Amino acid sequence: MTKDIRDLDLTELSEELKTLGQPSFRAKQIWQWLWQKGARSFDEMTNLSKDLRSVLADNFTFHKTEIITSQYSNDGTIKVVFELHDGNKIEGVLIPSMSRTTACVSSQVGCSLDCKFCATGYLKRSRNLTAAEIFDQVWQINELAEKHHGKRLDNIVYMGMGEPLLNYANVLRSVNIITSAEGLGMSPTRLTLSTAGIAKMIVKLADDGVRTNLALSLHSANNAKRSAIMPINDSNNLEMLAESLAYWYDKTGNRPTLEYTVIAGVNDGVEEEKELATFARKFPSKINLIEYNPITLADYQPTSRLDAFADSLIAKKLIVNVRRSRGKDIDAACGQLALKS
Ligand code: SF4
């Protein structure tokens, strides 16, 4: 089986081209087509001769990611289903707002972590995405942003399907391609990796010098309650997460964000406000309170205490943002990605 050309790094690509008798500058030329011009086939590489394009087609595969469905919310959010070369499907979302234009991208097909409030958690994880498949989501969601909103993406969140830190190498490679001068050249501060909480991988991110933003899907600051909605907490409890996030802050100087979806009767009481405040003070952090979006697979409801919950944390001098849902009418909001369309 031939290799997918986009699985190669620049050195490997140069080596492969050398064995095909090509001069070294060709690797850079092809690299630009792959990662700066978003080519989806060898035929698009018009500054290469037809002969070279056919040599490439004979020696490499070029796996494509195609949009097969798009849904448009009345708030401007667009959710798309991508079909991968092997027939697997994933979802990505464009979320335009006054202040920024965000792509929410997936990192795995399905998810193995079974968070009870999340529709993706009810899909079996079938495989990790490659860096190219993550890049393709960014590229095509940017095209949608330009076409429908006249703006380029300026924010990318790895908050779609899957746990990014369980697909560490490919996620990091995609971050490098998106942020490097030889790729899309975006600032790493425009990217956010969101994790359900894999403590040792948070430490690894800090040690590897990754300078994106980091968000922890917290949703409860009490071990027993968190384990009940996020089974990953059994092996990565709050103490381990606090330690790893403190380490992240020490290494990067960047406050992690604590994502907290407020669910009626689950984590929205006065007791939970106190638990969250205590946890958030263990290291410099900021809190995003997220309105819950019901899914048919689980019997949870949004709270009526969202504002009260926020006010109490603000009164405790914590940094708090309230995130109202976007794209709810098309099941594109946080926790709703389930390949239903
Ligand atoms: S919230 Fe994230 S980690 Fe949890 S099941 Fe959903 S996609 Fe997986």
PDB file of N, CA and C in Angstrom, residues 169-237:
ATOM      1  N   ALA A 169       0.011  12.510  19.590  1.00  0.00           N
ATOM      2  CA  ALA A 169       0.994  12.788  18.525  1.00  0.00           C
ATOM      3  C   ALA A 169       0.339  13.480  17.332  1.00  0.00           C
ATOM      4  N   ASN A 170      -0.822  12.983  16.923  1.00  0.00           N
ATOM      5  CA  ASN A 170      -1.471  13.577  15.747  1.00  0.00           C
ATOM      6  C   ASN A 170      -2.014  14.971  16.046  1.00  0.00           C
ATOM      7  N   VAL A 171      -2.538  15.147  17.257  1.00  0.00           N
ATOM      8  CA  VAL A 171      -3.042  16.476  17.638  1.00  0.00           C
ATOM      9  C   VAL A 171      -1.891  17.477  17.653  1.00  0.00           C
ATOM     10  N   LEU A 172      -0.775  17.063  18.230  1.00  0.00           N
ATOM     11  CA  LEU A 172       0.374  17.979  18.289  1.00  0.00           C
ATOM     12  C   LEU A 172       0.905  18.297  16.899  1.00  0.00           C
ATOM     13  N   ARG A 173       0.913  17.281  16.054  1.00  0.00           N
ATOM     14  CA  ARG A 173       1.383  17.529  14.681  1.00  0.00           C
ATOM     15  C   ARG A 173       0.443  18.534  13.994  1.00  0.00           C
ATOM     16  N   SER A 174      -0.862  18.392  14.216  1.00  0.00           N
ATOM     17  CA  SER A 174      -1.803  19.344  13.593  1.00  0.00           C
ATOM     18  C   SER A 174      -1.581  20.746  14.150  1.00  0.00           C
ATOM     19  N   VAL A 175      -1.307  20.841  15.445  1.00  0.00           N
ATOM     20  CA  VAL A 175      -1.036  22.160  16.052  1.00  0.00           C
ATOM     21  C   VAL A 175       0.198  22.770  15.384  1.00  0.00           C
ATOM     22  N   ASN A 176       1.232  21.944  15.192  1.00  0.00           N
ATOM     23  CA  ASN A 176       2.457  22.456  14.573  1.00  0.00           C
ATOM     24  C   ASN A 176       2.201  22.939  13.150  1.00  0.00           C
ATOM     25  N   ILE A 177       1.407  22.187  12.408  1.00  0.00           N
ATOM     26  CA  ILE A 177       1.122  22.590  11.019  1.00  0.00           C
ATOM     27  C   ILE A 177       0.298  23.891  11.005  1.00  0.00           C
ATOM     28  N   ILE A 178      -0.670  23.977  11.883  1.00  0.00           N
ATOM     29  CA  ILE A 178      -1.543  25.159  11.894  1.00  0.00           C
ATOM     30  C   ILE A 178      -0.769  26.406  12.344  1.00  0.00           C
ATOM     31  N   THR A 179       0.195  26.202  13.241  1.00  0.00           N
ATOM     32  CA  THR A 179       0.879  27.376  13.818  1.00  0.00           C
ATOM     33  C   THR A 179       2.220  27.698  13.164  1.00  0.00           C
ATOM     34  N   SER A 180       2.796  26.779  12.379  1.00  0.00           N
ATOM     35  CA  SER A 180       4.148  27.063  11.870  1.00  0.00           C
ATOM     36  C   SER A 180       4.092  27.994  10.660  1.00  0.00           C
ATOM     37  N   ALA A 181       5.221  28.662  10.423  1.00  0.00           N
ATOM     38  CA  ALA A 181       5.316  29.562   9.276  1.00  0.00           C
ATOM     39  C   ALA A 181       5.187  28.780   7.967  1.00  0.00           C
ATOM     40  N   GLU A 182       5.561  27.501   7.986  1.00  0.00           N
ATOM     41  CA  GLU A 182       5.445  26.682   6.767  1.00  0.00           C
ATOM     42  C   GLU A 182       4.028  26.107   6.620  1.00  0.00           C
ATOM     43  N   GLY A 183       3.153  26.419   7.570  1.00  0.00           N
ATOM     44  CA  GLY A 183       1.759  25.966   7.495  1.00  0.00           C
ATOM     45  C   GLY A 183       0.846  27.177   7.455  1.00  0.00           C
ATOM     46  N   LEU A 184      -0.140  27.216   8.376  1.00  0.00           N
ATOM     47  CA  LEU A 184      -1.112  28.310   8.330  1.00  0.00           C
ATOM     48  C   LEU A 184      -0.650  29.552   9.093  1.00  0.00           C
ATOM     49  N   GLY A 185       0.403  29.402   9.885  1.00  0.00           N
ATOM     50  CA  GLY A 185       0.988  30.578  10.539  1.00  0.00           C
ATOM     51  C   GLY A 185       0.108  31.242  11.590  1.00  0.00           C
ATOM     52  N   MET A 186      -0.829  30.484  12.181  1.00  0.00           N
ATOM     53  CA  MET A 186      -1.669  31.082  13.242  1.00  0.00           C
ATOM     54  C   MET A 186      -0.909  31.102  14.555  1.00  0.00           C
ATOM     55  N   SER A 187      -1.223  32.057  15.397  1.00  0.00           N
ATOM     56  CA  SER A 187      -0.582  32.097  16.709  1.00  0.00           C
ATOM     57  C   SER A 187      -1.125  30.949  17.574  1.00  0.00           C
ATOM     58  N   PRO A 188      -0.243  30.261  18.323  1.00  0.00           N
ATOM     59  CA  PRO A 188      -0.757  29.184  19.196  1.00  0.00           C
ATOM     60  C   PRO A 188      -1.753  29.697  20.230  1.00  0.00           C
ATOM     61  N   THR A 189      -1.703  30.977  20.530  1.00  0.00           N
ATOM     62  CA  THR A 189      -2.656  31.518  21.516  1.00  0.00           C
ATOM     63  C   THR A 189      -4.077  31.566  20.956  1.00  0.00           C
ATOM     64  N   ARG A 190      -4.223  31.309  19.640  1.00  0.00           N
ATOM     65  CA  ARG A 190      -5.557  31.253  19.014  1.00  0.00           C
ATOM     66  C   ARG A 190      -6.129  29.835  19.033  1.00  0.00           C
ATOM     67  N   LEU A 191      -5.357  28.902  19.591  1.00  0.00           N
ATOM     68  CA  LEU A 191      -5.784  27.502  19.628  1.00  0.00           C
ATOM     69  C   LEU A 191      -6.028  27.085  21.082  1.00  0.00           C
ATOM     70  N   THR A 192      -7.056  26.287  21.295  1.00  0.00           N
ATOM     71  CA  THR A 192      -7.311  25.750  22.638  1.00  0.00           C
ATOM     72  C   THR A 192      -7.481  24.239  22.568  1.00  0.00           C
ATOM     73  N   LEU A 193      -6.652  23.534  23.326  1.00  0.00           N
ATOM     74  CA  LEU A 193      -6.836  22.086  23.471  1.00  0.00           C
ATOM     75  C   LEU A 193      -7.725  21.870  24.687  1.00  0.00           C
ATOM     76  N   SER A 194      -8.760  21.077  24.520  1.00  0.00           N
ATOM     77  CA  SER A 194      -9.695  20.844  25.619  1.00  0.00           C
ATOM     78  C   SER A 194      -9.625  19.381  26.019  1.00  0.00           C
ATOM     79  N   THR A 195      -9.416  19.125  27.290  1.00  0.00           N
ATOM     80  CA  THR A 195      -9.295  17.735  27.740  1.00  0.00           C
ATOM     81  C   THR A 195     -10.300  17.430  28.847  1.00  0.00           C
ATOM     82  N   ALA A 196     -10.746  16.162  28.844  1.00  0.00           N
ATOM     83  CA  ALA A 196     -11.600  15.712  29.946  1.00  0.00           C
ATOM     84  C   ALA A 196     -10.753  15.471  31.188  1.00  0.00           C
ATOM     85  N   GLY A 197      -9.418  15.536  31.028  1.00  0.00           N
ATOM     86  CA  GLY A 197      -8.556  15.465  32.207  1.00  0.00           C
ATOM     87  C   GLY A 197      -7.687  14.230  32.247  1.00  0.00           C
ATOM     88  N   ILE A 198      -6.597  14.234  31.470  1.00  0.00           N
ATOM     89  CA  ILE A 198      -5.620  13.139  31.524  1.00  0.00           C
ATOM     90  C   ILE A 198      -4.364  13.773  32.132  1.00  0.00           C
ATOM     91  N   ALA A 199      -4.204  13.607  33.440  1.00  0.00           N
ATOM     92  CA  ALA A 199      -3.200  14.398  34.174  1.00  0.00           C
ATOM     93  C   ALA A 199      -1.798  14.264  33.589  1.00  0.00           C
ATOM     94  N   LYS A 200      -1.366  13.033  33.308  1.00  0.00           N
ATOM     95  CA  LYS A 200       0.032  12.888  32.872  1.00  0.00           C
ATOM     96  C   LYS A 200       0.252  13.509  31.487  1.00  0.00           C
ATOM     97  N   MET A 201      -0.784  13.575  30.671  1.00  0.00           N
ATOM     98  CA  MET A 201      -0.638  14.201  29.357  1.00  0.00           C
ATOM     99  C   MET A 201      -0.633  15.736  29.466  1.00  0.00           C
ATOM    100  N   ILE A 202      -1.282  16.269  30.492  1.00  0.00           N
ATOM    101  CA  ILE A 202      -1.214  17.720  30.728  1.00  0.00           C
ATOM    102  C   ILE A 202       0.224  18.089  31.097  1.00  0.00           C
ATOM    103  N   VAL A 203       0.841  17.256  31.928  1.00  0.00           N
ATOM    104  CA  VAL A 203       2.251  17.476  32.297  1.00  0.00           C
ATOM    105  C   VAL A 203       3.125  17.373  31.050  1.00  0.00           C
ATOM    106  N   LYS A 204       2.827  16.406  30.201  1.00  0.00           N
ATOM    107  CA  LYS A 204       3.621  16.217  28.977  1.00  0.00           C
ATOM    108  C   LYS A 204       3.493  17.430  28.049  1.00  0.00           C
ATOM    109  N   LEU A 205       2.275  17.944  27.934  1.00  0.00           N
ATOM    110  CA  LEU A 205       2.069  19.148  27.104  1.00  0.00           C
ATOM    111  C   LEU A 205       2.962  20.287  27.587  1.00  0.00           C
ATOM    112  N   ALA A 206       2.976  20.467  28.903  1.00  0.00           N
ATOM    113  CA  ALA A 206       3.800  21.540  29.478  1.00  0.00           C
ATOM    114  C   ALA A 206       5.276  21.271  29.199  1.00  0.00           C
ATOM    115  N   ASP A 207       5.709  20.020  29.396  1.00  0.00           N
ATOM    116  CA  ASP A 207       7.122  19.666  29.176  1.00  0.00           C
ATOM    117  C   ASP A 207       7.514  19.774  27.703  1.00  0.00           C
ATOM    118  N   ASP A 208       6.568  19.505  26.817  1.00  0.00           N
ATOM    119  CA  ASP A 208       6.876  19.546  25.383  1.00  0.00           C
ATOM    120  C   ASP A 208       6.831  20.977  24.828  1.00  0.00           C
ATOM    121  N   GLY A 209       6.581  21.929  25.688  1.00  0.00           N
ATOM    122  CA  GLY A 209       6.625  23.333  25.246  1.00  0.00           C
ATOM    123  C   GLY A 209       5.451  23.734  24.373  1.00  0.00           C
ATOM    124  N   VAL A 210       4.317  23.037  24.507  1.00  0.00           N
ATOM    125  CA  VAL A 210       3.141  23.405  23.711  1.00  0.00           C
ATOM    126  C   VAL A 210       2.570  24.702  24.281  1.00  0.00           C
ATOM    127  N   ARG A 211       2.352  25.683  23.421  1.00  0.00           N
ATOM    128  CA  ARG A 211       1.949  27.009  23.914  1.00  0.00           C
ATOM    129  C   ARG A 211       0.550  27.413  23.456  1.00  0.00           C
ATOM    130  N   THR A 212      -0.289  26.407  23.227  1.00  0.00           N
ATOM    131  CA  THR A 212      -1.705  26.699  22.971  1.00  0.00           C
ATOM    132  C   THR A 212      -2.358  27.005  24.320  1.00  0.00           C
ATOM    133  N   ASN A 213      -3.617  27.396  24.282  1.00  0.00           N
ATOM    134  CA  ASN A 213      -4.389  27.467  25.520  1.00  0.00           C
ATOM    135  C   ASN A 213      -4.819  26.048  25.893  1.00  0.00           C
ATOM    136  N   LEU A 214      -5.165  25.907  27.164  1.00  0.00           N
ATOM    137  CA  LEU A 214      -5.598  24.602  27.652  1.00  0.00           C
ATOM    138  C   LEU A 214      -6.900  24.765  28.428  1.00  0.00           C
ATOM    139  N   ALA A 215      -7.856  23.892  28.139  1.00  0.00           N
ATOM    140  CA  ALA A 215      -9.123  23.919  28.883  1.00  0.00           C
ATOM    141  C   ALA A 215      -9.365  22.540  29.494  1.00  0.00           C
ATOM    142  N   LEU A 216      -9.810  22.529  30.730  1.00  0.00           N
ATOM    143  CA  LEU A 216     -10.195  21.270  31.374  1.00  0.00           C
ATOM    144  C   LEU A 216     -11.721  21.214  31.428  1.00  0.00           C
ATOM    145  N   SER A 217     -12.299  20.127  30.905  1.00  0.00           N
ATOM    146  CA  SER A 217     -13.739  19.906  31.075  1.00  0.00           C
ATOM    147  C   SER A 217     -13.925  19.431  32.501  1.00  0.00           C
ATOM    148  N   LEU A 218     -14.298  20.324  33.370  1.00  0.00           N
ATOM    149  CA  LEU A 218     -14.347  19.986  34.802  1.00  0.00           C
ATOM    150  C   LEU A 218     -15.737  19.461  35.183  1.00  0.00           C
ATOM    151  N   HIS A 219     -16.712  20.321  35.101  1.00  0.00           N
ATOM    152  CA  HIS A 219     -18.132  19.993  35.290  1.00  0.00           C
ATOM    153  C   HIS A 219     -18.525  19.569  36.708  1.00  0.00           C
ATOM    154  N   SER A 220     -17.560  19.231  37.541  1.00  0.00           N
ATOM    155  CA  SER A 220     -17.842  19.052  38.969  1.00  0.00           C
ATOM    156  C   SER A 220     -16.504  19.112  39.689  1.00  0.00           C
ATOM    157  N   ALA A 221     -16.493  19.747  40.857  1.00  0.00           N
ATOM    158  CA  ALA A 221     -15.245  19.835  41.628  1.00  0.00           C
ATOM    159  C   ALA A 221     -15.341  18.988  42.889  1.00  0.00           C
ATOM    160  N   ASN A 222     -16.090  17.885  42.769  1.00  0.00           N
ATOM    161  CA  ASN A 222     -16.246  16.939  43.863  1.00  0.00           C
ATOM    162  C   ASN A 222     -16.013  15.551  43.254  1.00  0.00           C
ATOM    163  N   ASN A 223     -15.049  14.803  43.795  1.00  0.00           N
ATOM    164  CA  ASN A 223     -14.653  13.546  43.141  1.00  0.00           C
ATOM    165  C   ASN A 223     -15.819  12.577  42.914  1.00  0.00           C
ATOM    166  N   ALA A 224     -16.650  12.390  43.938  1.00  0.00           N
ATOM    167  CA  ALA A 224     -17.735  11.400  43.782  1.00  0.00           C
ATOM    168  C   ALA A 224     -18.715  11.866  42.710  1.00  0.00           C
ATOM    169  N   LYS A 225     -19.051  13.149  42.754  1.00  0.00           N
ATOM    170  CA  LYS A 225     -20.038  13.654  41.779  1.00  0.00           C
ATOM    171  C   LYS A 225     -19.434  13.679  40.376  1.00  0.00           C
ATOM    172  N   ARG A 226     -18.128  14.028  40.300  1.00  0.00           N
ATOM    173  CA  ARG A 226     -17.501  14.083  38.970  1.00  0.00           C
ATOM    174  C   ARG A 226     -17.396  12.681  38.363  1.00  0.00           C
ATOM    175  N   SER A 227     -17.026  11.712  39.199  1.00  0.00           N
ATOM    176  CA  SER A 227     -16.928  10.337  38.683  1.00  0.00           C
ATOM    177  C   SER A 227     -18.277   9.842  38.167  1.00  0.00           C
ATOM    178  N   ALA A 228     -19.353  10.317  38.789  1.00  0.00           N
ATOM    179  CA  ALA A 228     -20.681   9.850  38.358  1.00  0.00           C
ATOM    180  C   ALA A 228     -21.023  10.349  36.954  1.00  0.00           C
ATOM    181  N   ILE A 229     -20.495  11.518  36.560  1.00  0.00           N
ATOM    182  CA  ILE A 229     -20.815  12.014  35.208  1.00  0.00           C
ATOM    183  C   ILE A 229     -19.636  11.882  34.247  1.00  0.00           C
ATOM    184  N   MET A 230     -18.417  11.716  34.801  1.00  0.00           N
ATOM    185  CA  MET A 230     -17.228  11.572  33.958  1.00  0.00           C
ATOM    186  C   MET A 230     -16.372  10.428  34.513  1.00  0.00           C
ATOM    187  N   PRO A 231     -16.567   9.213  34.000  1.00  0.00           N
ATOM    188  CA  PRO A 231     -15.841   8.054  34.549  1.00  0.00           C
ATOM    189  C   PRO A 231     -14.318   8.210  34.522  1.00  0.00           C
ATOM    190  N   ILE A 232     -13.777   9.046  33.659  1.00  0.00           N
ATOM    191  CA  ILE A 232     -12.324   9.267  33.600  1.00  0.00           C
ATOM    192  C   ILE A 232     -11.801   9.783  34.948  1.00  0.00           C
ATOM    193  N   ASN A 233     -12.693  10.363  35.755  1.00  0.00           N
ATOM    194  CA  ASN A 233     -12.277  10.893  37.057  1.00  0.00           C
ATOM    195  C   ASN A 233     -11.821   9.784  38.014  1.00  0.00           C
ATOM    196  N   ASP A 234     -12.252   8.532  37.774  1.00  0.00           N
ATOM    197  CA  ASP A 234     -11.820   7.436  38.643  1.00  0.00           C
ATOM    198  C   ASP A 234     -10.301   7.253  38.577  1.00  0.00           C
ATOM    199  N   SER A 235      -9.730   7.438  37.391  1.00  0.00           N
ATOM    200  CA  SER A 235      -8.278   7.243  37.250  1.00  0.00           C
ATOM    201  C   SER A 235      -7.501   8.559  37.227  1.00  0.00           C
ATOM    202  N   ASN A 236      -8.189   9.668  37.044  1.00  0.00           N
ATOM    203  CA  ASN A 236      -7.546  10.995  37.005  1.00  0.00           C
ATOM    204  C   ASN A 236      -8.364  11.922  37.892  1.00  0.00           C
ATOM    205  N   ASN A 237      -8.165  11.789  39.214  1.00  0.00           N
ATOM    206  CA  ASN A 237      -9.061  12.529  40.106  1.00  0.00           C
ATOM    207  C   ASN A 237      -8.680  14.006  40.220  1.00  0.00           C
TER     208      ASN A 237
END
